[in-house]
Short mmCIF file of C-alpha atoms in Angstrom, two decimals:
data_model
loop_
_atom_site.label_atom_id
_atom_site.label_comp_id
_atom_site.label_asym_id
_atom_site.label_seq_id
_atom_site.Cartn_x
_atom_site.Cartn_y
_atom_site.Cartn_z
CA MET A 1294 -11.98 108.83 112.96
CA GLY A 1295 -11.90 112.44 114.05
CA VAL A 1296 -10.44 114.31 117.00
CA LYS A 1297 -12.89 116.20 119.19
CA GLN A 1298 -11.91 118.62 121.93
CA PHE A 1299 -13.78 118.49 125.23
CA LYS A 1300 -14.21 122.01 126.55
CA LEU A 1301 -14.46 122.95 130.19
CA PRO A 1302 -18.19 123.33 130.98
CA ASP A 1303 -19.80 125.59 133.55
CA PRO A 1304 -20.77 123.31 136.46
CA GLY A 1305 -24.03 125.23 136.76
CA GLU A 1306 -23.24 128.24 138.94
CA GLY A 1307 -22.29 130.79 136.28
CA LEU A 1308 -18.59 130.43 137.11
CA VAL A 1309 -15.98 131.65 134.65
CA GLU A 1310 -12.98 129.48 135.52
CA ALA A 1311 -11.82 126.39 137.39
CA ASP A 1312 -8.59 124.71 138.46
CA ILE A 1313 -7.59 121.31 137.10
CA VAL A 1314 -7.01 119.11 140.17
CA THR A 1315 -6.63 115.48 139.01
CA TRP A 1316 -6.75 113.80 135.63
CA LYS A 1317 -8.39 110.36 135.73
CA ILE A 1318 -7.10 109.46 132.25
CA LYS A 1319 -3.91 109.52 130.21
CA PRO A 1320 -3.14 109.53 126.48
CA GLY A 1321 -4.03 106.19 124.91
CA ASP A 1322 -6.81 105.36 127.37
CA THR A 1323 -10.21 104.32 126.04
CA VAL A 1324 -13.20 106.18 127.46
CA LYS A 1325 -16.94 105.61 127.29
CA VAL A 1326 -19.81 108.08 127.46
CA ASN A 1327 -20.18 109.55 130.99
CA ASP A 1328 -16.82 108.20 132.20
CA ILE A 1329 -15.28 110.57 134.78
CA VAL A 1330 -12.16 112.01 133.16
CA VAL A 1331 -11.09 114.92 135.37
CA GLU A 1332 -11.66 116.46 138.78
CA ILE A 1333 -11.81 120.26 138.85
CA GLU A 1334 -11.97 122.80 141.65
CA THR A 1335 -14.33 125.71 141.18
CA ALA A 1336 -14.76 128.67 143.48
CA LYS A 1337 -17.38 126.61 145.33
CA SER A 1338 -16.48 122.93 145.32
CA LEU A 1339 -14.69 119.98 143.76
CA VAL A 1340 -16.52 118.64 140.70
CA GLU A 1341 -15.96 115.47 138.68
CA LEU A 1342 -16.58 115.89 134.95
CA PRO A 1343 -17.86 113.11 132.65
CA ILE A 1344 -16.94 112.84 128.97
CA PRO A 1345 -19.81 113.02 126.44
CA TRP A 1346 -18.18 110.75 123.83
CA GLU A 1347 -16.73 107.27 123.41
CA GLY A 1348 -13.23 107.09 122.01
CA THR A 1349 -9.50 107.19 122.70
CA VAL A 1350 -7.65 109.89 124.60
CA VAL A 1351 -5.26 111.67 122.24
CA GLU A 1352 -3.86 114.41 124.44
CA LEU A 1353 -4.38 116.27 127.72
CA LEU A 1354 -4.37 119.94 126.74
CA VAL A 1355 -3.88 121.40 130.22
CA ALA A 1356 -1.86 120.38 133.26
CA GLU A 1357 -2.96 119.61 136.80
CA GLY A 1358 -2.91 122.80 138.82
CA ASP A 1359 -3.69 125.03 135.83
CA THR A 1360 -6.53 127.56 135.98
CA VAL A 1361 -8.71 127.21 132.90
CA GLU A 1362 -11.52 129.43 131.64
CA VAL A 1363 -14.95 127.95 131.01
CA GLY A 1364 -15.19 127.00 127.33
CA ALA A 1365 -11.48 126.32 126.87
CA PRO A 1366 -10.48 122.87 125.46
CA ILE A 1367 -8.94 120.62 128.10
CA VAL A 1368 -8.62 117.19 126.42
CA ALA A 1369 -8.61 115.81 122.87
CA ILE A 1370 -10.54 112.57 122.18
CA GLU A 1371 -10.44 110.51 118.99
CA VAL A 1372 -14.06 109.64 118.21
CA ALA A 1373 -15.25 107.26 115.49
CA GLY A 1374 -17.21 108.97 112.71
CA ALA A 1375 -16.51 112.48 114.01
CA GLU A 1376 -14.88 115.38 112.22
CA ASP A 1377 -11.82 117.08 113.63
CA ASP A 1378 -12.57 120.04 115.88
CA ALA A 1379 -8.98 121.25 115.68
CA PRO A 1380 -5.47 119.82 115.34
CA ALA A 1381 -4.47 117.71 118.32
CA VAL A 1382 -1.36 119.83 118.79
CA ALA A 1383 -2.28 123.46 118.35
CA PRO A 1384 0.28 126.27 118.06
CA GLY A 1385 -1.32 127.99 121.04
CA PRO A 1386 -4.32 127.77 123.34
CA PRO A 1387 -7.61 127.98 121.42
CA ALA A 1388 -9.80 130.96 122.13
CA ALA A 1389 -12.15 130.25 125.03
CA GLU A 1390 -15.73 129.86 123.91
CA PRO A 1391 -18.77 130.25 126.14
CA ALA A 1392 -20.04 127.07 127.79
CA ALA A 1393 -23.48 128.01 126.60
CA THR A 1394 -24.43 130.26 123.68
CA PRO A 1395 -27.68 131.98 122.86
CA ASP A 1396 -29.74 130.57 120.01
CA ASP A 1397 -32.10 132.49 117.74
CA SER A 1398 -34.80 132.49 120.42
CA GLY A 1399 -32.49 134.09 122.97
CA GLU A 1400 -32.40 130.96 125.16
CA ARG A 1401 -29.11 129.66 126.53
CA VAL A 1402 -28.06 126.28 125.20
CA ALA A 1403 -25.75 124.19 127.41
CA ASN A 1404 -22.86 122.47 125.68
CA LEU A 1405 -23.23 119.31 127.81
CA VAL A 1406 -26.21 117.77 129.53
CA GLY A 1407 -26.11 118.62 133.23
CA TYR A 1408 -23.99 121.74 132.80
CA GLY A 1409 -24.62 125.30 131.77
CA SER A 1410 -24.74 128.81 133.16
CA VAL A 1411 -27.74 129.78 135.20
CA ALA A 1412 -29.91 132.66 134.16
CA GLY A 1413 -28.36 135.96 135.12
CA ALA A 1414 -24.89 134.46 135.31
CA THR A 1415 -21.95 136.77 135.61
CA THR A 1416 -20.31 138.03 132.45
CA ARG A 1417 -17.09 136.48 131.34
CA ARG A 1418 -13.96 138.27 132.43
CA ALA A 1419 -11.56 139.65 129.86
CA ARG A 1420 -9.10 137.21 128.38
CA ARG A 1421 -5.63 137.19 129.82
CA ALA A 1422 -3.07 139.07 127.79
CA PHE A 1423 -1.05 135.98 126.96
CA GLU A 1424 -3.90 134.23 125.15
CA GLY A 1425 -2.83 134.68 121.57
CA ASN A 1426 -3.20 138.11 119.99
CA GLN A 1427 -3.98 140.89 122.38
CA GLY A 1428 -7.30 142.63 122.13
CA PRO A 1429 -8.00 146.23 121.20
CA GLY A 1430 -6.29 148.73 123.40
CA SER A 1431 -3.38 146.47 124.32
CA GLN A 1432 0.13 147.79 124.12
CA GLY A 1433 3.03 146.16 122.34
CA PRO A 1434 3.21 143.11 120.09
CA PRO A 1435 1.22 139.95 120.80
CA LEU A 1436 2.68 137.83 123.56
CA PRO A 1437 3.73 134.28 122.68
CA ALA A 1438 1.18 131.65 123.58
CA PRO A 1439 2.16 129.36 126.47
CA ASP A 1440 3.03 125.82 125.53
CA LEU A 1441 0.53 123.27 126.81
CA HIS A 1442 2.78 120.22 126.46
CA LEU A 1443 5.68 120.94 128.81
CA HIS A 1444 4.66 119.66 132.22
CA VAL A 1445 1.41 117.82 132.85
CA ALA A 1446 1.93 116.97 136.51
CA THR A 1447 0.08 113.72 137.09
CA ASP A 1448 1.21 110.28 138.13
CA ALA A 1449 -1.12 108.79 135.50
CA LEU A 1450 0.98 110.15 132.65
CA PRO A 1451 4.19 108.68 131.23
CA SER A 1452 7.28 109.75 133.09
CA ALA A 1453 8.76 111.37 130.00
CA PRO A 1454 7.27 114.50 128.43
CA VAL A 1455 5.81 114.54 124.94
CA PRO A 1456 8.75 114.92 122.50
CA ARG A 1457 8.94 118.33 120.84
CA ASP A 1458 11.77 119.36 118.55
CA ASP A 1459 11.33 123.05 119.26
CA ILE A 1460 11.33 122.77 123.07
CA PRO A 1461 14.38 121.87 125.13
CA ALA A 1462 13.92 119.19 127.75
CA PRO A 1463 13.25 120.59 131.22
CA THR A 1464 16.35 120.82 133.34
CA ARG A 1465 16.93 121.44 136.99
CA SER A 1466 19.90 123.19 138.49
CA ARG A 1467 21.17 123.10 142.05
CA ALA A 1468 21.96 126.50 143.49
CA GLY A 1469 22.66 127.12 147.13
CA GLY A 1470 21.57 123.60 148.09
CA ALA A 1471 18.13 123.94 146.50
CA PHE A 1472 16.79 122.05 143.51
CA ALA A 1473 14.75 124.29 141.22
CA PRO A 1474 13.72 124.10 137.57
CA SER A 1475 15.58 126.31 135.16
CA GLY A 1476 12.54 128.60 134.98
CA GLY A 1477 12.51 128.97 138.78
CA LYS A 1478 9.18 127.18 139.39
CA VAL A 1479 8.97 123.98 141.39
CA LEU A 1480 6.90 121.38 139.54
CA ALA A 1481 4.52 119.22 141.60
CA LYS A 1482 0.84 118.29 141.51
CA PRO A 1483 -1.48 119.86 144.14
CA PRO A 1484 -1.75 116.78 146.41
CA VAL A 1485 2.05 116.54 146.55
CA ARG A 1486 2.31 120.23 147.42
CA LYS A 1487 -0.20 119.76 150.25
CA PHE A 1488 1.63 116.67 151.52
CA ALA A 1489 4.88 118.64 151.55
CA LYS A 1490 3.28 121.61 153.29
CA ASP A 1491 1.70 119.40 155.97
CA ASN A 1492 5.13 117.93 156.70
CA GLY A 1493 6.94 121.27 156.69
CA ILE A 1494 8.91 120.54 153.51
CA ASP A 1495 10.28 123.17 151.13
CA LEU A 1496 9.77 121.57 147.69
CA SER A 1497 12.68 123.53 146.26
CA GLN A 1498 14.92 121.37 148.48
CA VAL A 1499 13.57 118.09 147.07
CA GLN A 1500 15.34 116.42 144.15
CA PRO A 1501 12.92 114.89 141.60
CA THR A 1502 13.48 111.43 140.17
CA ARG A 1503 11.20 111.81 137.15
CA GLU A 1504 12.77 112.82 133.84
CA ASP A 1505 10.31 115.67 133.34
CA GLY A 1506 11.36 117.29 136.62
CA VAL A 1507 8.02 116.85 138.39
CA ILE A 1508 8.31 116.08 142.10
CA SER A 1509 6.29 113.05 143.18
CA ARG A 1510 5.02 112.05 146.63
CA ALA A 1511 7.70 109.34 146.71
CA ASP A 1512 10.36 112.04 146.26
CA VAL A 1513 9.01 113.95 149.24
CA GLU A 1514 8.81 110.78 151.35
CA SER A 1515 12.42 109.96 150.48
CA PHE A 1516 13.43 113.47 151.47
CA ILE A 1517 11.67 113.07 154.83
CA ALA A 1518 13.24 109.64 155.40
CA GLY A 1519 16.63 111.21 154.83
CA GLY A 1520 16.09 113.63 157.69
CA GLY A 1521 15.13 116.59 155.56
CA ALA A 1522 11.86 117.43 157.30
CA ALA A 1523 11.67 120.84 158.86
CA ALA A 1524 10.94 121.20 162.55
CA ALA A 1525 7.66 122.95 161.83
CA PRO A 1526 5.73 124.39 158.91
CA VAL A 1527 6.65 127.87 160.08
CA ALA A 1528 10.31 127.04 159.66
CA ALA A 1529 9.64 125.79 156.15
CA ALA A 1530 7.87 129.02 155.29
CA ALA A 1531 10.90 130.99 156.42
CA SER A 1532 13.38 128.90 154.42
CA TYR A 1533 12.48 130.04 150.91
CA ASP A 1534 15.90 131.37 149.91
CA GLY A 1535 16.03 133.32 153.15
CA ALA A 1536 12.86 135.25 152.27
CA ARG A 1537 10.87 136.78 155.13
CA GLU A 1538 7.56 136.47 153.28
CA THR A 1539 5.67 133.80 151.36
CA ARG A 1540 3.01 134.68 148.80
CA VAL A 1541 0.06 132.31 148.35
CA PRO A 1542 -2.12 132.73 145.23
CA VAL A 1543 -5.73 133.66 146.01
CA LYS A 1544 -7.89 131.29 144.01
CA GLY A 1545 -10.74 128.80 144.27
CA VAL A 1546 -12.82 128.88 147.45
CA ARG A 1547 -10.56 131.42 149.14
CA LYS A 1548 -11.05 133.87 146.27
CA MET A 1549 -14.82 133.41 146.24
CA THR A 1550 -15.02 133.79 150.03
CA ALA A 1551 -13.03 137.03 149.95
CA GLN A 1552 -15.21 138.55 147.24
CA ALA A 1553 -18.44 137.47 148.94
CA MET A 1554 -17.43 138.76 152.38
CA VAL A 1555 -16.31 142.15 151.06
CA GLY A 1556 -19.53 142.49 149.11
CA SER A 1557 -21.64 141.55 152.13
CA ALA A 1558 -19.77 143.75 154.59
CA PHE A 1559 -20.14 146.85 152.42
CA THR A 1560 -23.71 146.16 151.22
CA ALA A 1561 -25.67 144.98 154.25
CA PRO A 1562 -25.56 147.17 157.39
CA HIS A 1563 -24.50 144.64 160.02
CA VAL A 1564 -25.67 144.67 163.62
CA THR A 1565 -24.42 142.05 166.10
CA GLU A 1566 -26.01 141.16 169.44
CA PHE A 1567 -24.77 138.71 172.07
CA VAL A 1568 -26.26 136.56 174.81
CA THR A 1569 -24.63 134.32 177.43
CA ILE A 1570 -26.70 131.28 178.38
CA ASP A 1571 -26.75 128.27 180.68
CA MET A 1572 -26.45 125.22 178.40
CA THR A 1573 -26.53 122.61 181.17
CA ARG A 1574 -29.91 121.14 180.25
CA THR A 1575 -28.97 121.03 176.56
CA MET A 1576 -25.75 119.17 177.40
CA GLU A 1577 -27.75 116.70 179.48
CA LEU A 1578 -30.08 116.20 176.51
CA VAL A 1579 -27.09 115.55 174.25
CA GLU A 1580 -25.84 112.83 176.60
CA ARG A 1581 -29.28 111.21 176.74
CA LEU A 1582 -29.59 111.23 172.94
CA LYS A 1583 -26.19 109.54 172.58
CA SER A 1584 -27.54 106.52 174.45
CA ASP A 1585 -30.94 106.58 172.74
CA ARG A 1586 -31.34 103.69 170.30
CA ASP A 1587 -32.66 106.00 167.57
CA PHE A 1588 -29.51 108.14 167.74
CA ARG A 1589 -26.79 105.57 168.49
CA ASP A 1590 -25.47 105.59 164.93
CA LEU A 1591 -25.43 109.40 164.73
CA LYS A 1592 -22.91 111.91 165.98
CA VAL A 1593 -24.99 113.91 168.47
CA THR A 1594 -23.51 117.31 169.37
CA PRO A 1595 -24.76 120.59 170.86
CA LEU A 1596 -24.73 121.97 167.30
CA LEU A 1597 -27.57 119.58 166.41
CA VAL A 1598 -29.72 120.90 169.27
CA LEU A 1599 -28.88 124.48 168.29
CA ALA A 1600 -29.87 123.80 164.68
CA LYS A 1601 -33.25 122.46 165.80
CA ALA A 1602 -33.73 125.38 168.21
CA LEU A 1603 -32.98 127.87 165.44
CA CYS A 1604 -35.63 126.30 163.19
CA VAL A 1605 -38.20 126.50 166.00
CA ALA A 1606 -37.28 130.13 166.71
CA ILE A 1607 -37.71 131.03 163.03
CA LYS A 1608 -41.32 129.81 163.16
CA ARG A 1609 -41.91 132.35 165.93
CA ASN A 1610 -39.94 135.07 164.12
CA PRO A 1611 -40.33 134.46 160.36
CA GLY A 1612 -39.08 137.93 159.44
CA VAL A 1613 -35.53 136.83 160.28
CA ASN A 1614 -35.57 134.21 157.53
CA ALA A 1615 -35.71 136.73 154.71
CA THR A 1616 -33.61 138.61 152.19
CA TRP A 1617 -33.41 142.13 150.77
CA ASP A 1618 -34.23 142.51 147.06
CA GLU A 1619 -32.48 145.71 146.11
CA ALA A 1620 -33.71 145.75 142.50
CA ALA A 1621 -37.37 145.32 143.42
CA GLN A 1622 -37.07 147.22 146.71
CA GLU A 1623 -38.82 144.37 148.48
CA ILE A 1624 -38.25 142.17 151.52
CA VAL A 1625 -38.59 138.52 150.52
CA ILE A 1626 -39.65 136.32 153.46
CA LYS A 1627 -38.74 132.66 152.92
CA HIS A 1628 -41.29 130.09 154.09
CA TYR A 1629 -38.60 127.40 154.20
CA VAL A 1630 -35.28 127.14 156.01
CA ASN A 1631 -32.18 126.18 154.04
CA LEU A 1632 -29.82 126.06 157.00
CA GLY A 1633 -26.21 126.89 156.15
CA ILE A 1634 -23.40 125.41 158.26
CA ALA A 1635 -20.04 127.14 157.91
CA ALA A 1636 -17.35 124.46 157.57
CA ALA A 1637 -13.59 124.96 157.68
CA THR A 1638 -11.86 122.84 155.03
CA PRO A 1639 -8.31 122.60 153.66
CA ARG A 1640 -9.59 124.63 150.69
CA GLY A 1641 -10.99 127.41 152.86
CA LEU A 1642 -14.34 128.24 154.44
CA VAL A 1643 -17.41 126.86 152.69
CA VAL A 1644 -21.07 127.20 153.66
CA PRO A 1645 -23.19 124.32 152.31
CA ASN A 1646 -26.80 124.26 153.45
CA ILE A 1647 -29.41 121.71 154.51
CA LYS A 1648 -32.47 122.11 152.31
CA ASP A 1649 -35.83 122.40 154.16
CA ALA A 1650 -34.20 121.90 157.55
CA ASP A 1651 -37.34 123.20 159.29
CA ARG A 1652 -39.34 120.19 158.04
CA MET A 1653 -36.94 117.62 159.47
CA SER A 1654 -37.16 115.64 162.68
CA MET A 1655 -34.22 115.76 165.07
CA ARG A 1656 -32.87 112.49 163.69
CA GLU A 1657 -33.28 113.58 160.06
CA LEU A 1658 -31.53 116.83 160.86
CA GLY A 1659 -28.69 114.93 162.53
CA GLU A 1660 -28.24 112.69 159.49
CA ALA A 1661 -28.25 115.67 157.13
CA LEU A 1662 -25.84 117.61 159.33
CA GLY A 1663 -23.37 114.72 159.51
CA ALA A 1664 -23.47 114.13 155.75
CA LEU A 1665 -23.12 117.84 154.98
CA VAL A 1666 -20.11 118.43 157.22
CA GLY A 1667 -18.38 115.21 156.14
CA THR A 1668 -18.78 115.98 152.44
CA ALA A 1669 -17.62 119.57 152.93
CA ARG A 1670 -14.44 118.54 154.73
CA GLU A 1671 -13.65 116.13 151.90
CA GLY A 1672 -14.01 119.06 149.50
CA ARG A 1673 -16.76 117.35 147.49
CA THR A 1674 -19.78 119.53 148.18
CA PRO A 1675 -21.76 119.90 144.92
CA PRO A 1676 -22.44 123.50 143.79
CA ALA A 1677 -26.20 123.04 144.31
CA ASP A 1678 -25.62 122.54 148.05
CA MET A 1679 -23.71 125.82 148.23
CA SER A 1680 -26.53 128.01 146.91
CA GLY A 1681 -30.00 128.90 148.12
CA GLY A 1682 -29.18 129.24 151.82
CA THR A 1683 -31.51 131.36 153.97
CA ILE A 1684 -29.68 131.56 157.34
CA THR A 1685 -26.34 130.27 158.64
CA ILE A 1686 -24.71 128.92 161.81
CA THR A 1687 -20.96 129.25 162.28
CA ASN A 1688 -19.59 127.07 165.08
CA VAL A 1689 -16.56 129.01 166.34
CA GLY A 1690 -16.66 127.05 169.61
CA VAL A 1691 -14.84 124.10 168.04
CA PHE A 1692 -11.75 126.34 167.96
CA GLY A 1693 -12.08 127.27 171.65
CA VAL A 1694 -13.53 130.69 170.79
CA ASP A 1695 -16.28 132.20 172.95
CA THR A 1696 -18.04 134.38 170.38
CA GLY A 1697 -17.58 136.59 167.34
CA THR A 1698 -19.15 139.10 164.97
CA PRO A 1699 -19.65 136.99 161.83
CA ILE A 1700 -20.30 138.52 158.40
CA ILE A 1701 -23.64 137.61 156.85
CA ASN A 1702 -23.50 135.10 154.00
CA PRO A 1703 -24.47 136.87 150.73
CA GLY A 1704 -28.15 136.40 149.89
CA GLU A 1705 -29.10 135.93 153.54
CA SER A 1706 -29.96 138.30 156.35
CA ALA A 1707 -28.66 136.67 159.52
CA ILE A 1708 -25.84 134.46 160.78
CA LEU A 1709 -25.47 132.95 164.27
CA ALA A 1710 -22.07 132.39 165.91
CA PHE A 1711 -22.01 129.48 168.39
CA GLY A 1712 -19.23 129.77 170.99
CA GLN A 1713 -17.53 127.07 173.01
CA VAL A 1714 -19.43 125.39 175.84
CA ARG A 1715 -17.42 125.41 179.06
CA LYS A 1716 -17.95 125.21 182.81
CA MET A 1717 -18.29 128.56 184.56
CA PRO A 1718 -19.61 129.80 187.91
CA TRP A 1719 -23.29 130.64 187.52
CA VAL A 1720 -25.87 132.14 189.87
CA VAL A 1721 -28.81 129.73 190.33
CA THR A 1722 -31.92 130.52 192.38
CA ASP A 1723 -33.31 127.49 194.26
CA ASP A 1724 -36.94 126.76 195.06
CA ASP A 1725 -36.69 128.80 198.26
CA GLY A 1726 -35.52 131.89 196.35
CA VAL A 1727 -31.95 131.58 197.59
CA ASP A 1728 -29.17 132.41 195.15
CA GLN A 1729 -26.26 130.01 194.92
CA ILE A 1730 -23.13 130.03 192.81
CA VAL A 1731 -22.69 126.66 191.11
CA PRO A 1732 -20.68 125.38 188.14
CA ARG A 1733 -22.79 125.26 184.97
CA GLN A 1734 -22.20 124.59 181.26
CA VAL A 1735 -22.19 128.05 179.65
CA THR A 1736 -21.89 129.36 176.12
CA GLN A 1737 -22.30 132.59 174.18
CA LEU A 1738 -24.26 133.25 171.00
CA GLY A 1739 -23.58 136.13 168.63
CA LEU A 1740 -26.22 137.06 166.04
CA SER A 1741 -25.30 139.33 163.12
CA PHE A 1742 -28.24 140.56 161.05
CA ASP A 1743 -29.05 142.94 158.21
CA HIS A 1744 -30.55 146.04 159.81
CA ARG A 1745 -32.33 147.02 156.59
CA LEU A 1746 -34.99 144.38 157.20
CA ILE A 1747 -34.34 143.10 160.73
CA ASP A 1748 -34.66 145.79 163.37
CA GLY A 1749 -33.39 145.52 166.92
CA ASP A 1750 -36.73 144.31 168.28
CA LEU A 1751 -37.01 141.38 165.85
CA GLY A 1752 -33.34 140.44 166.11
CA SER A 1753 -33.41 140.54 169.91
CA ARG A 1754 -36.59 138.44 170.17
CA PHE A 1755 -35.17 135.85 167.79
CA LEU A 1756 -31.90 135.58 169.73
CA ALA A 1757 -33.76 135.45 173.06
CA ASP A 1758 -35.96 132.61 171.77
CA ILE A 1759 -32.93 130.54 170.76
CA ALA A 1760 -31.36 131.17 174.15
CA ALA A 1761 -34.56 130.11 175.95
CA LEU A 1762 -34.72 126.86 173.94
CA LEU A 1763 -31.11 125.99 174.78
CA GLU A 1764 -31.61 126.80 178.45
CA ASP A 1765 -34.75 124.64 178.53
CA PRO A 1766 -35.10 122.31 175.48
CA ALA A 1767 -38.55 121.22 176.74
CA LYS A 1768 -39.90 124.58 175.52
CA ALA A 1769 -39.63 123.17 171.97
CA LEU A 1770 -42.61 120.91 172.79
CA VAL A 1771 -44.68 124.00 173.51
CA TRP A 1772 -43.35 126.28 170.78
CA GLY A 1773 -42.65 123.70 168.07
#
């Protein structure tokens, strides 16, 4: 028997770190090859990781909620016939190793089938100062390594922490009516923190029942049952020891979104144009499709019609579906449409895309759209669905917003904002040439595009074509 350490792999997008969300195992469990052992959150999605060996779980080396670098050991497995990788209980965190290393031929070799950095992946960031000895140029003596055995916040683990002679048991003190660990950090797994936030609960006010000081969902529910719920989440945010501010760590999807939007805003010269259109005929089409037997099991919305109209308009204006290659100084026109749909999720804004949307029928597009949005809101979009987009729709209308000036998704050249559809007075000319003011279903579209490759003429024609298709969907039979 030997103990092998499973190291955090790169899920395939060249990422350098991930957050541990949920452990599916606990020490003493038996695992088989390809069993799912942990769920991680990358900067792009939630990913479930399989184990490449069969054996017995010896120890979880990191806690839920921890941010771990790619290549760092996260769990120790006792495997028959294997040699020890390292002691099960190490004096400090092992040095992070790359998820894939170059061999003699210069090729990258993935450390686990199905994972590995893509070609041209970003370079690994510098190690944090607390990881063992500090590197060249650091000031002062090496910082002590953090202990990895104190608090592994998961309901699947034993209630008591792993005994250590050199570490005092975690204690909690009550000061000013608040329960807080002696180190000042409230201990709770991410789902419990979200549950507390959704119910307006300050976790520092909740008394844990577990011996290791970790707050469970049951603790929060008991606190709520006892009348401890705040009137609103805003009140909870203002109750942190009387503080007037609350700091939220920027990580995961939020961090990636921030970096991507800053890069796009300061790289691509944005131009935004707007058009207000009569959507009445499109809304009538939506109602007819809802009762059509081929669409009865689908969620038919104006967004579906817009997605189809956009694909038809791209065929008439292919230069919009392109990207700027700075290194080659070339414009790359894509002869396929990977349609991105911006989706608001509890983890932040994500933009998964529908591959080859232009080749789909209306029903196929509706099925793909429903699956894409549903998976995104559950936070389980695979990284492959987040890359390769060519153009994006952001539906701001679901929030009651009329229009906006969206920032182009990196790697693309245009993004379309779809505003709310609402009744408004509209001037309609009858067959006799008489103008009348009647109530109509009206919306606004806002198109942001990269002016390096899409000039005003092309951008305007593309936006006008989409507007014409929404005003009269029958045009798609002629143009499509």
